[in-house]
Short mmCIF file of C-alpha atoms in Angstrom, two decimals:
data_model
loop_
_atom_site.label_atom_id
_atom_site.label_comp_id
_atom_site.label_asym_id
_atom_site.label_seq_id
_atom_site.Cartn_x
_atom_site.Cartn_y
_atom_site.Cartn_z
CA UNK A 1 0.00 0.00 0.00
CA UNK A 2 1.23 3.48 -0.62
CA UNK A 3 0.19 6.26 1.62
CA UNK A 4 1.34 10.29 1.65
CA UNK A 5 1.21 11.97 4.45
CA UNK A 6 1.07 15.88 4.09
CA UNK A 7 1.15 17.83 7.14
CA UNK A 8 0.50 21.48 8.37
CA UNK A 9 -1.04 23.24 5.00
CA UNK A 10 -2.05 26.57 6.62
CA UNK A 11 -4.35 27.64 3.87
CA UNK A 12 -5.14 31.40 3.88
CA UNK A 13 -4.75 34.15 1.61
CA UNK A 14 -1.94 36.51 2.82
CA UNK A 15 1.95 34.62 2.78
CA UNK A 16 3.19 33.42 5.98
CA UNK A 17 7.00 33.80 6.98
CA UNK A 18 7.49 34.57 3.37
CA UNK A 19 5.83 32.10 2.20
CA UNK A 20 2.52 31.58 0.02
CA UNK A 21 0.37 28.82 1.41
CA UNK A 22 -2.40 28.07 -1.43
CA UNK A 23 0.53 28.28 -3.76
CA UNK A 24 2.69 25.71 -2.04
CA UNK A 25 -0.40 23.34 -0.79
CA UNK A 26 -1.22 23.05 -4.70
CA UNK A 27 2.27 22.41 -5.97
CA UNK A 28 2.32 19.72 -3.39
CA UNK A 29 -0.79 18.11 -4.23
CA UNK A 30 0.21 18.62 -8.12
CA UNK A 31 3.87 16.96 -7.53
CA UNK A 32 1.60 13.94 -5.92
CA UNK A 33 -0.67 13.92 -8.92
CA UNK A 34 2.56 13.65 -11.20
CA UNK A 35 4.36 11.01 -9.46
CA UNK A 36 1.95 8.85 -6.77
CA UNK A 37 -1.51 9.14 -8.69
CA UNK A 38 -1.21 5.40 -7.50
CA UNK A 39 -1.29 6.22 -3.84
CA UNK A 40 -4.21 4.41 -1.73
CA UNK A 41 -4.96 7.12 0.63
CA UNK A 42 -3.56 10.85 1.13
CA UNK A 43 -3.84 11.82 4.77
CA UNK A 44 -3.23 15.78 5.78
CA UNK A 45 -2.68 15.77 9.65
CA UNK A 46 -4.26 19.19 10.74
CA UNK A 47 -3.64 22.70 10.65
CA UNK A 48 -5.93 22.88 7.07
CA UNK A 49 -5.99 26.21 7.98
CA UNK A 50 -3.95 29.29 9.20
CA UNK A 51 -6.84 31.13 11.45
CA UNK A 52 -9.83 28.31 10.96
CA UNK A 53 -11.88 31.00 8.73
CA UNK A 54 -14.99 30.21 6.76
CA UNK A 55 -13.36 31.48 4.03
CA UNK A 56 -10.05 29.29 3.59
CA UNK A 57 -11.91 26.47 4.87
CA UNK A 58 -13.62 26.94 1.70
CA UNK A 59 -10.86 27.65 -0.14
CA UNK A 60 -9.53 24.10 0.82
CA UNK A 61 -12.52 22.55 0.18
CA UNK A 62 -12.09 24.28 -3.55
CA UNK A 63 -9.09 22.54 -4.16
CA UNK A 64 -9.58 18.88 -2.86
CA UNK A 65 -12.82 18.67 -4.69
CA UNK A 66 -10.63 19.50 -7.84
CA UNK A 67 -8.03 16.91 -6.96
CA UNK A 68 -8.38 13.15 -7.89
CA UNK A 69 -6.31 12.29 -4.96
CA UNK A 70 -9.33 13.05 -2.05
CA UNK A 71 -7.45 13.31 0.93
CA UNK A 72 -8.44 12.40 4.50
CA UNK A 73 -8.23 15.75 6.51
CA UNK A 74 -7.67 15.75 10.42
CA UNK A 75 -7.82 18.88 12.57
CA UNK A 76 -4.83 20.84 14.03
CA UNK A 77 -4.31 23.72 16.84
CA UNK A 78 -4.45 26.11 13.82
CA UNK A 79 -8.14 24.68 13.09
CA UNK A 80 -11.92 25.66 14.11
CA UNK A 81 -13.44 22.03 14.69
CA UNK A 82 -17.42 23.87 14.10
CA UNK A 83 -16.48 25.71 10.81
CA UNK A 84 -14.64 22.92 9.26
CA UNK A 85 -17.92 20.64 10.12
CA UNK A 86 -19.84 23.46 8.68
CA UNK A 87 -17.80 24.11 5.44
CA UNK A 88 -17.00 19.78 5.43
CA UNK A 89 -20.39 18.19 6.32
CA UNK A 90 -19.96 14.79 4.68
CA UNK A 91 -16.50 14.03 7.29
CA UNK A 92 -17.59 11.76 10.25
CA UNK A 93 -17.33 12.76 13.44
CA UNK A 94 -17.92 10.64 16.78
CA UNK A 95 -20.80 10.42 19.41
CA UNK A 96 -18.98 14.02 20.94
CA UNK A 97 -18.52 15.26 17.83
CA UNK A 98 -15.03 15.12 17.48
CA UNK A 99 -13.79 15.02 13.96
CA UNK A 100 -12.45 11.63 13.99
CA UNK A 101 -13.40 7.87 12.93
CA UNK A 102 -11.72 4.97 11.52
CA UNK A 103 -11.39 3.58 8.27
CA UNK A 104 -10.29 -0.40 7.06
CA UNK A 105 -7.85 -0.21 4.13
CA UNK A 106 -5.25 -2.26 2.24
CA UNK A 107 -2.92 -2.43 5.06
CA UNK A 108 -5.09 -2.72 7.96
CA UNK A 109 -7.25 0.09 10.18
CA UNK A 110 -6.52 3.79 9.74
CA UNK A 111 -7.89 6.03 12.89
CA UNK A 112 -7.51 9.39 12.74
CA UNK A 113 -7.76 11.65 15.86
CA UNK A 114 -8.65 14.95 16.65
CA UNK A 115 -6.24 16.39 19.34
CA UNK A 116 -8.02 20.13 18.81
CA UNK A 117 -8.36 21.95 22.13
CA UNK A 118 -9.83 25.40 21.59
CA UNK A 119 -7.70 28.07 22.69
CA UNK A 120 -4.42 26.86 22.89
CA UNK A 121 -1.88 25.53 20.34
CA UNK A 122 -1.39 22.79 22.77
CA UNK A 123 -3.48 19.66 22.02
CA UNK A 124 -5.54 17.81 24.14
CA UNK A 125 -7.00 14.04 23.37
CA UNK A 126 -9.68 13.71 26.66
CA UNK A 127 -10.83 10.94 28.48
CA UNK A 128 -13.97 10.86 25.94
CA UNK A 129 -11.70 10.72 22.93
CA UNK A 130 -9.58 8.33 24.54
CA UNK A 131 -12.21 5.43 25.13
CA UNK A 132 -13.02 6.02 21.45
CA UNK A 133 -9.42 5.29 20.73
CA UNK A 134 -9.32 2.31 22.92
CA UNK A 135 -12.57 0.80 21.55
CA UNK A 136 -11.19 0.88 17.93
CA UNK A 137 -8.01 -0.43 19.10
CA UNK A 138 -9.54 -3.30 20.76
CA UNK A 139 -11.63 -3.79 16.96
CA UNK A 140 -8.70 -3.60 15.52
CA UNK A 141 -7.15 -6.32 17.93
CA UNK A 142 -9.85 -9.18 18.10
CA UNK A 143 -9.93 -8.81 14.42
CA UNK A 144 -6.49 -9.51 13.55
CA UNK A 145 -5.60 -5.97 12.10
CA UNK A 146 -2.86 -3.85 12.28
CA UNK A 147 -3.72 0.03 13.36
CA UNK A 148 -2.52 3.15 12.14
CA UNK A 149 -3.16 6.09 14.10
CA UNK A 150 -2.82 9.95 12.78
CA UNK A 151 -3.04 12.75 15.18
CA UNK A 152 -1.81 16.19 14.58
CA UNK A 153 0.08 16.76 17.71
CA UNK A 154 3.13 15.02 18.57
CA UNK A 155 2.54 12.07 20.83
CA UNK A 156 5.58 12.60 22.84
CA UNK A 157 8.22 14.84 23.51
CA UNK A 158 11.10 15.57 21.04
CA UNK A 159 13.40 17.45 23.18
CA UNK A 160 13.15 20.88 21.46
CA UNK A 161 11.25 23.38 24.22
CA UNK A 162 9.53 25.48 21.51
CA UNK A 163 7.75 22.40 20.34
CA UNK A 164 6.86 20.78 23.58
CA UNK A 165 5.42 23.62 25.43
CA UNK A 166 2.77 23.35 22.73
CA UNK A 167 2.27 19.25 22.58
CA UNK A 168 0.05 17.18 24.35
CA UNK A 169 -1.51 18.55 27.49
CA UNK A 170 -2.60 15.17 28.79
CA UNK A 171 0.22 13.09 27.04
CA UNK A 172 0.89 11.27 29.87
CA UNK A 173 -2.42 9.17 29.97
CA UNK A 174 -2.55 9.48 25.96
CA UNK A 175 0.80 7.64 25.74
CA UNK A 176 -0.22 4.80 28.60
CA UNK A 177 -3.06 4.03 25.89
CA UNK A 178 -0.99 3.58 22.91
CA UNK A 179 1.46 1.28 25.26
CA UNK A 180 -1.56 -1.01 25.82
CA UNK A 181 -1.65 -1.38 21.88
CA UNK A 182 1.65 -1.76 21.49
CA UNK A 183 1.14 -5.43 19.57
CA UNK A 184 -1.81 -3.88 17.44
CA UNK A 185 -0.17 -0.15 16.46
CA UNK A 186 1.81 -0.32 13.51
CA UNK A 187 2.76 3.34 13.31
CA UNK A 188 1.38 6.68 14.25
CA UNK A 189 1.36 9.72 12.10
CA UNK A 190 1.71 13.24 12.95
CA UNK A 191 2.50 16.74 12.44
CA UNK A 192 2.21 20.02 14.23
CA UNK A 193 6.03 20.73 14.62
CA UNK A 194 6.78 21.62 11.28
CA UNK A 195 10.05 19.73 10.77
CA UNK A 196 11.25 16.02 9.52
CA UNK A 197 10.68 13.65 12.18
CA UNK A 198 11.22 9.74 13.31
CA UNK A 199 11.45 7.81 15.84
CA UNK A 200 9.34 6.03 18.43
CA UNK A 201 6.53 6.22 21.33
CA UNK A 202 6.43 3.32 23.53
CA UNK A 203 7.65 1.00 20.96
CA UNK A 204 5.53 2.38 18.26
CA UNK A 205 7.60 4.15 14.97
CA UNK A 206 6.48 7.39 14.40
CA UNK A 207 7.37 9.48 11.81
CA UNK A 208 6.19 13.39 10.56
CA UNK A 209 6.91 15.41 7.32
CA UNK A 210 7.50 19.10 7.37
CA UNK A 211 4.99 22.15 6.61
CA UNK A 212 4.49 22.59 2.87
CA UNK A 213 4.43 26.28 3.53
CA UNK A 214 7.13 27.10 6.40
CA UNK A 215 9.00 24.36 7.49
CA UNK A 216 10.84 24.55 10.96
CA UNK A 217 14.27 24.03 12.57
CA UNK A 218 14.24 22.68 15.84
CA UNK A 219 16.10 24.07 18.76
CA UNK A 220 17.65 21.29 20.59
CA UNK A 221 19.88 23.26 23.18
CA UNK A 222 17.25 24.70 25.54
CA UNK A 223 15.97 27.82 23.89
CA UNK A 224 12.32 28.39 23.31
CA UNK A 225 13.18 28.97 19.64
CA UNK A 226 12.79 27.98 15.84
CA UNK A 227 14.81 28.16 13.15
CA UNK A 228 13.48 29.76 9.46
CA UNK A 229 15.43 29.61 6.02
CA UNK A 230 16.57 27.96 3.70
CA UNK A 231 14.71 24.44 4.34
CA UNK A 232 12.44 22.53 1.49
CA UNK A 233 8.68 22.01 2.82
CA UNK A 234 7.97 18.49 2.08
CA UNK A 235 5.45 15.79 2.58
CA UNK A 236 6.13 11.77 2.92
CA UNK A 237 5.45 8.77 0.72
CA UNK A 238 4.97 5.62 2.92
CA UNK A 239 5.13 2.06 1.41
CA UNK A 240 3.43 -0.30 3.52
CA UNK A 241 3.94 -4.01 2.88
CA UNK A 242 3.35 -6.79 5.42
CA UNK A 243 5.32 -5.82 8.56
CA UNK A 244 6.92 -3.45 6.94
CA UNK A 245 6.22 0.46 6.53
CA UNK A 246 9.42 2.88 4.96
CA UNK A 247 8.92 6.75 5.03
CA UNK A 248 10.43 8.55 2.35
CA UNK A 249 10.41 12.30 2.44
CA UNK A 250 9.83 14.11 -0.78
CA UNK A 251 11.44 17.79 -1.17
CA UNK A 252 8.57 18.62 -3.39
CA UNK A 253 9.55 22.29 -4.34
CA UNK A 254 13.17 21.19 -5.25
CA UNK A 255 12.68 18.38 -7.71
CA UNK A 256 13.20 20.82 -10.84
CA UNK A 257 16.93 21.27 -9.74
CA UNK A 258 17.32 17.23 -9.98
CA UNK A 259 19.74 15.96 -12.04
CA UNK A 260 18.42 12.09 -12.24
CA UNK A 261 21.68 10.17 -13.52
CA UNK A 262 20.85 6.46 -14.68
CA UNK A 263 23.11 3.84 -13.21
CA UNK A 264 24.63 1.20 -14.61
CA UNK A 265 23.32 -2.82 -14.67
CA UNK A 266 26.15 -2.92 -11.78
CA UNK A 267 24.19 -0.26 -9.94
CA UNK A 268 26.80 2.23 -10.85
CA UNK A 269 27.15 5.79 -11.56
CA UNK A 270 28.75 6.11 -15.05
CA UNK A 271 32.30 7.78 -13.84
CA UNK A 272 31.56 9.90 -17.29
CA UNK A 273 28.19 10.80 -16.07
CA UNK A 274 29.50 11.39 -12.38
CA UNK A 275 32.19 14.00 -13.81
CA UNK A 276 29.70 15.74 -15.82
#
């Protein structure tokens, strides 16, 4: 199964640290079109939008609805969880009305979360969406399938202060959850800090592409800080097959300055090639 995972869109009108949102959002999804029309699902964890208006929820809803590529949309700290339901009626919600649900696919059973607290850019996943979680996971279990979980904020903390002051308020509890599905999680999805990301949560790989509008250094030496410049938004192709899952991160915006050199049937660069 092949999956992209685009992250942290920020759709609005006016550029943001330089930087044009609806511009980039549609080169990405263009770039996608060009080279994984073939993908099984396209998954955008949160922040749709830069302010949660009406109007670039609409805006969004513009552009998807033009795509072939009809991508699964979670909520971020950036988003308004009544005007997207407004502006996207036909996306489930659950019993609280919490824009998330679950979904059976190729490679097992996608759930997508909505860590959306109102008010802060931290995130927040309460004891209401958490029984939802568990009750999936525990479908997922009995039936034999691997999960997936996407969320928008990070499920743990990555060492970098201007990041974490914003994660999960309750990611204590959040994180004893996932530990429980340890056997049954095959890898959870997320976003929110803006920058390439991998590693794990209790066991469970975890991985994150950057913005496509204004990616982010992180500050690993203490300072509540980020770093802006020079780096390529991207978003990440994921190959799922049997136990396996590999995250490759595509530099969307740079592929026109790729030189592609063809190898030899050794796997070789052609020395005249390489000193051209």
């Amino acid at each position: 199964m092949k999956l992209i995972h685009i992250t942290d869109i920020h759709i609005q009108d006016d550029k943001i640290l330089g930087q044009a949102p609806i511009a980039n959002f549609t080169a990405c999804l263009a770039h996608v079109e060009t080279h994984h029309r073939n993908a099984d699902r396209v998954v955008i964890t949160g922040d749709l939008t830069h302010h949660g208006s009406r109007h670039s929820y609409a805006q969004l809803r513009e552009i998807v609805m033009a795509s072939p590529l009809d991508p699964r949309l979670l909520l971020g700290n950036h988003d308004d969880r009544d005007t997207f339901r407004a502006v996207f009626p036909e996306i489930p919600v659950d019993a609280g009305g919490f824009v998330q649900y679950a979904e059976d696919t190729p490679a097992g059973r996608f759930l997508y979360l909505d860590t959306l607290e109102p008010g802060t850019h931290a995130g927040r996943y309460g004891e209401d969406r958490q029984r939802w979680l568990a009750t999936e996971l525990a479908r997922a279990r009995a039936a034999g399938q691997a999960a997936y979980v996407f969320m928008h904020h990070h499920p743990c903390p990555i060492g970098a202060p201007a990041s974490d002051m914003i994660g999960l308020l309750d990611g204590a509890p959040v994180r004893a959850l996932l530990a429980q599905y340890r056997d049954t999680i095959r890898h959870i999805f997320f976003g929110h800090c803006h920058s390439t990301l991998s590693g794990s949560v209790c066991g469970i790989p975890m991985s994150a592409p950057r913005s496509t509008n204004h990616p982010n250094a992180q500050d690993l030496g203490g300072r509540n800080a980020i770093g802006i410049g020079p780096l390529a938004p991207s978003y990440n192709v994921v190959l799922i097959e049997d136990e396996n899952v590999v995250v490759h991160t595509i530099d969307f915006l740079a592929e026109p300055e790729l030189d592609w050199i063809l190898l030899d049937d050794d796997g070789w660069i052609e020395e005249t090639s390489a000193a051209e």
